[in-house]
Coordinates of N, CA and C in Angstrom, one line a residue:
M922 N 2.8 -2.2 -12.0 CA 3.7 -3.2 -12.5 C 5.0 -2.6 -12.9
A923 N 6.1 -3.3 -12.7 CA 7.4 -2.8 -13.2 C 8.1 -4.0 -13.8
D924 N 9.1 -3.7 -14.7 CA 9.9 -4.7 -15.4 C 11.2 -4.7 -14.8
C925 N 11.8 -5.9 -14.6 CA 13.1 -6.1 -14.2 C 14.1 -5.6 -15.3
D926 N 15.1 -4.9 -15.0 CA 16.0 -4.3 -16.0 C 17.0 -5.4 -16.5
L927 N 17.1 -6.5 -15.9 CA 18.0 -7.6 -16.4 C 17.2 -8.6 -17.2
C928 N 16.2 -9.2 -16.6 CA 15.5 -10.3 -17.3 C 14.2 -9.9 -18.0
G929 N 13.6 -8.7 -17.7 CA 12.5 -8.2 -18.3 C 11.1 -8.7 -17.8
V930 N 11.1 -9.5 -16.7 CA 9.9 -10.0 -16.2 C 9.1 -8.9 -15.5
A931 N 7.8 -8.9 -15.7 CA 6.9 -7.9 -15.2 C 6.4 -8.4 -13.8
I932 N 6.7 -7.7 -12.8 CA 6.2 -8.0 -11.4 C 5.7 -6.8 -10.7
P933 N 4.9 -6.9 -9.7 CA 4.4 -5.7 -9.0 C 5.4 -4.8 -8.4
T934 N 6.5 -5.4 -7.8 CA 7.5 -4.6 -7.2 C 8.9 -5.1 -7.5
V935 N 9.8 -4.2 -7.8 CA 11.2 -4.6 -8.0 C 12.1 -4.0 -7.0
A936 N 13.3 -4.5 -6.8 CA 14.2 -4.0 -5.8 C 14.9 -2.8 -6.5
P937 N 14.9 -1.6 -5.8 CA 15.6 -0.5 -6.4 C 17.1 -0.6 -6.2
V938 N 17.9 -0.4 -7.3 CA 19.3 -0.4 -7.3 C 19.8 0.9 -7.9
R939 N 20.7 1.6 -7.2 CA 21.2 2.9 -7.8 C 22.5 2.5 -8.6
I940 N 22.4 2.8 -9.9 CA 23.5 2.5 -10.8 C 24.1 3.8 -11.4
F941 N 25.4 4.0 -11.3 CA 26.0 5.1 -11.9 C 26.3 4.9 -13.3
K942 N 25.7 5.6 -14.2 CA 25.9 5.4 -15.7 C 26.8 6.6 -16.2
P943 N 28.0 6.2 -16.7 CA 28.9 7.3 -17.1 C 28.3 8.2 -18.2
K944 N 27.4 7.6 -19.1 CA 26.8 8.3 -20.2 C 26.0 9.5 -19.7
Y945 N 25.4 9.3 -18.5 CA 24.5 10.3 -17.9 C 25.1 11.0 -16.7
A946 N 26.4 11.0 -16.6 CA 27.0 11.5 -15.4 C 26.7 13.0 -15.1
S947 N 26.6 13.8 -16.1 CA 26.3 15.2 -15.9 C 24.8 15.4 -15.5
S948 N 23.9 14.6 -16.1 CA 22.5 14.7 -15.7 C 22.1 14.1 -14.4
Y949 N 22.7 12.9 -14.1 CA 22.5 12.2 -12.9 C 23.8 11.9 -12.2
P950 N 24.4 12.9 -11.5 CA 25.7 12.7 -10.9 C 25.7 11.7 -9.8
H951 N 24.5 11.4 -9.2 CA 24.5 10.4 -8.1 C 24.0 9.1 -8.5
G952 N 23.8 8.9 -9.8 CA 23.3 7.6 -10.3 C 21.8 7.6 -10.7
M953 N 21.4 6.5 -11.3 CA 20.1 6.3 -11.8 C 19.5 5.1 -11.1
W954 N 18.2 5.1 -10.9 CA 17.6 3.9 -10.3 C 17.2 2.9 -11.3
Q955 N 17.6 1.6 -11.1 CA 17.2 0.5 -11.9 C 16.4 -0.5 -11.0
G956 N 15.5 -1.2 -11.6 CA 14.8 -2.2 -10.8 C 15.1 -3.6 -11.2
L957 N 15.4 -4.5 -10.2 CA 15.7 -5.9 -10.4 C 14.7 -6.7 -9.6
C958 N 14.3 -7.8 -10.2 CA 13.5 -8.8 -9.5 C 14.3 -9.6 -8.5
D959 N 13.7 -10.3 -7.6 CA 14.4 -11.0 -6.6 C 15.3 -12.1 -7.2
D960 N 15.0 -12.8 -8.2 CA 15.9 -13.8 -8.8 C 17.1 -13.1 -9.4
C961 N 17.0 -12.0 -10.1 CA 18.2 -11.4 -10.7 C 19.0 -10.7 -9.6
L962 N 18.3 -10.2 -8.6 CA 19.1 -9.6 -7.4 C 19.9 -10.6 -6.7
N963 N 19.3 -11.8 -6.5 CA 20.0 -12.9 -5.8 C 21.1 -13.4 -6.6
A964 N 20.9 -13.6 -8.0 CA 22.0 -14.1 -8.8 C 23.2 -13.1 -8.9
A965 N 22.9 -11.8 -8.9 CA 24.0 -10.8 -9.0 C 24.7 -10.8 -7.6
K966 N 24.0 -11.0 -6.5 CA 24.6 -11.1 -5.2 C 25.5 -12.2 -5.1
R967 N 25.1 -13.4 -5.6 CA 26.0 -14.6 -5.6 C 27.2 -14.3 -6.4
T968 N 27.1 -13.7 -7.5 CA 28.3 -13.3 -8.3 C 29.2 -12.4 -7.6
H969 N 28.6 -11.4 -6.9 CA 29.4 -10.5 -6.1 C 30.2 -11.2 -5.0
D970 N 29.5 -12.1 -4.3 CA 30.1 -12.9 -3.3 C 31.3 -13.8 -3.8
R971 N 31.1 -14.3 -5.0 CA 32.1 -15.2 -5.6 C 33.4 -14.3 -5.9
T972 N 33.1 -13.1 -6.4 CA 34.3 -12.2 -6.8 C 35.0 -11.7 -5.5
V973 N 34.3 -11.6 -4.4 CA 35.0 -11.2 -3.2 C 35.8 -12.4 -2.6
E974 N 35.2 -13.6 -2.7 CA 36.0 -14.8 -2.1 C 37.2 -15.1 -2.9
S975 N 37.0 -15.1 -4.2 CA 38.2 -15.5 -5.1 C 38.2 -14.5 -6.2
P976 N 38.9 -13.3 -6.0 CA 38.9 -12.3 -7.1 C 39.6 -12.8 -8.4
S977 N 38.9 -12.5 -9.5 CA 39.5 -12.8 -10.8 C 39.5 -11.5 -11.6
C978 N 40.1 -11.5 -12.7 CA 40.2 -10.3 -13.4 C 39.0 -10.1 -14.3
G979 N 38.2 -11.1 -14.5 CA 37.0 -10.9 -15.4 C 37.4 -10.8 -16.8
T980 N 36.4 -10.3 -17.6 CA 36.7 -10.1 -19.1 C 36.3 -8.7 -19.4
A981 N 37.0 -8.1 -20.3 CA 36.8 -6.7 -20.7 C 35.6 -6.6 -21.6
G982 N 34.8 -5.6 -21.5 CA 33.7 -5.4 -22.3 C 32.8 -4.2 -21.8
I983 N 31.5 -4.2 -22.2 CA 30.6 -3.2 -21.9 C 29.6 -3.8 -20.9
C984 N 29.4 -3.1 -19.7 CA 28.5 -3.6 -18.7 C 27.0 -3.5 -19.2
E985 N 26.2 -4.5 -19.0 CA 24.8 -4.5 -19.4 C 24.0 -3.5 -18.7
L986 N 24.3 -3.2 -17.4 CA 23.4 -2.2 -16.7 C 23.9 -0.8 -16.9
C987 N 25.1 -0.5 -16.7 CA 25.6 0.9 -16.7 C 26.2 1.4 -18.1
G988 N 26.6 0.4 -18.9 CA 27.2 0.8 -20.2 C 28.6 1.2 -20.1
A989 N 29.3 1.0 -19.0 CA 30.7 1.4 -18.9 C 31.6 0.3 -19.5
I990 N 32.7 0.7 -20.0 CA 33.7 -0.2 -20.5 C 34.6 -0.5 -19.3
A991 N 34.5 -1.8 -18.9 CA 35.2 -2.2 -17.7 C 35.5 -3.7 -17.7
Q992 N 36.1 -4.2 -16.6 CA 36.2 -5.7 -16.4 C 34.8 -6.2 -16.0
L993 N 34.4 -7.3 -16.6 CA 33.0 -7.8 -16.4 C 33.0 -9.1 -15.8
Y994 N 31.9 -9.4 -15.0 CA 31.7 -10.7 -14.4 C 30.4 -11.2 -14.8
D995 N 30.3 -12.5 -15.1 CA 29.1 -13.1 -15.7 C 28.1 -13.4 -14.5
V996 N 26.9 -12.9 -14.7 CA 25.8 -13.2 -13.8 C 24.8 -14.1 -14.6
G997 N 24.6 -15.3 -14.0 CA 23.7 -16.3 -14.7 C 22.4 -16.3 -14.0
F998 N 21.3 -16.3 -14.8 CA 19.9 -16.2 -14.3 C 19.0 -16.9 -15.3
N999 N 17.8 -17.0 -14.9 CA 16.7 -17.6 -15.8 C 15.9 -16.5 -16.4
R1000 N 15.9 -16.3 -17.7 CA 15.2 -15.3 -18.4 C 13.8 -16.0 -18.9
P1001 N 12.7 -15.3 -18.6 CA 11.4 -15.9 -19.1 C 11.3 -16.0 -20.6
S1002 N 10.7 -17.1 -21.0 CA 10.6 -17.3 -22.5 C 9.2 -17.9 -22.7
F1003 N 8.5 -17.4 -23.7 CA 7.2 -17.8 -24.1 C 7.2 -19.3 -24.6
S1004 N 8.2 -19.6 -25.3 CA 8.3 -21.0 -25.9 C 8.8 -22.0 -25.0
K1005 N 9.7 -21.7 -24.1 CA 10.3 -22.7 -23.2 C 10.0 -22.5 -21.7
G1006 N 9.3 -21.5 -21.4 CA 9.0 -21.2 -20.0 C 10.1 -20.3 -19.4
S1007 N 11.4 -20.8 -19.4 CA 12.5 -20.0 -19.0 C 13.8 -20.6 -19.6
E1008 N 14.7 -19.8 -19.9 CA 16.0 -20.2 -20.4 C 17.1 -19.6 -19.6
E1009 N 18.2 -20.4 -19.5 CA 19.4 -19.9 -18.8 C 20.0 -18.7 -19.7
D1010 N 20.4 -17.7 -19.0 CA 21.1 -16.6 -19.7 C 22.2 -16.0 -18.8
I1011 N 23.2 -15.4 -19.4 CA 24.3 -14.8 -18.7 C 24.4 -13.4 -19.2
V1012 N 24.5 -12.5 -18.2 CA 24.7 -11.1 -18.4 C 26.0 -10.6 -17.8
P1013 N 26.8 -9.9 -18.6 CA 28.0 -9.3 -18.0 C 27.8 -8.0 -17.2
L1014 N 28.2 -8.0 -16.0 CA 28.1 -6.8 -15.2 C 29.5 -6.4 -14.6
C1015 N 29.7 -5.1 -14.4 CA 31.0 -4.6 -13.9 C 31.0 -4.6 -12.4
K1016 N 32.1 -4.4 -11.8 CA 32.3 -4.5 -10.4 C 31.5 -3.4 -9.6
K1017 N 31.4 -2.2 -10.2 CA 30.7 -1.1 -9.6 C 29.2 -1.5 -9.5
C1018 N 28.6 -2.1 -10.5 CA 27.2 -2.5 -10.5 C 27.0 -3.6 -9.5
L1019 N 28.0 -4.5 -9.4 CA 27.8 -5.6 -8.5 C 27.9 -5.1 -7.0
V1020 N 28.7 -4.1 -6.8 CA 28.8 -3.5 -5.4 C 27.5 -2.8 -5.1
S1021 N 26.9 -2.1 -6.1 CA 25.6 -1.4 -5.9 C 24.5 -2.4 -5.6
I1022 N 24.5 -3.5 -6.4 CA 23.5 -4.6 -6.2 C 23.6 -5.2 -4.8
N1023 N 24.9 -5.4 -4.4 CA 25.1 -6.0 -3.0 C 24.5 -5.1 -2.0
E1024 N 24.7 -3.8 -2.1 CA 24.1 -2.9 -1.1 C 22.6 -2.9 -1.2
A1025 N 22.1 -2.9 -2.4 CA 20.6 -2.9 -2.6 C 20.0 -4.2 -2.0
H1026 N 20.7 -5.3 -2.2 CA 20.3 -6.6 -1.7 C 20.1 -6.5 -0.2
S1027 N 21.1 -6.0 0.6 CA 20.9 -5.9 2.0 C 19.8 -5.0 2.4
A1028 N 19.6 -3.9 1.7 CA 18.5 -2.9 2.1 C 17.2 -3.6 1.7
W1029 N 17.1 -4.3 0.6 CA 15.9 -4.9 0.2 C 15.4 -6.0 1.2
Q1030 N 16.4 -6.8 1.6 CA 16.1 -7.9 2.6 C 15.7 -7.3 3.9
K1031 N 16.3 -6.2 4.3 CA 15.9 -5.5 5.6 C 14.5 -4.9 5.5
Q1032 N 14.2 -4.3 4.3 CA 12.8 -3.8 4.1 C 11.8 -4.9 4.1
K1033 N 12.1 -6.0 3.5 CA 11.1 -7.1 3.5 C 10.9 -7.7 4.9
A1034 N 12.0 -7.7 5.7 CA 11.9 -8.2 7.1 C 11.0 -7.3 7.9
E1035 N 11.2 -6.0 7.7 CA 10.4 -5.0 8.5 C 8.9 -5.1 8.1
E1036 N 8.6 -5.3 6.8 CA 7.2 -5.5 6.4 C 6.5 -6.7 7.0
E1037 N 7.3 -7.8 7.2 CA 6.8 -9.0 7.8 C 6.4 -8.8 9.2
H1038 N 7.1 -7.9 9.9 CA 6.9 -7.7 11.3 C 5.7 -6.8 11.6
H1039 N 5.3 -6.0 10.6 CA 4.2 -5.0 10.7 C 2.9 -5.6 10.4

């Protein structure tokens, strides 16, 4: 079992996403692996696609995944809740993380398609 690094849901497998964290740049110069569930991965992919279609400046702040101070874009998803089942939540992510998630999304979809054929 693994936990999604955005919403916290525990599922058997998560999509691996390589995130470059400036705080750990000397220890992990090529980035660290984070795991995202399919819902969070798809929500971040939609946000990435929106920023590519109509670029906006975003808002300044600290990215939820990498901790970098950068321009952020809101990713909306459903966070599991014991009292309500699920609640709408918004997490700010930077452009670098959204690009990494976009790459991971295509690799994850390709891997799932290959598993279906075998």
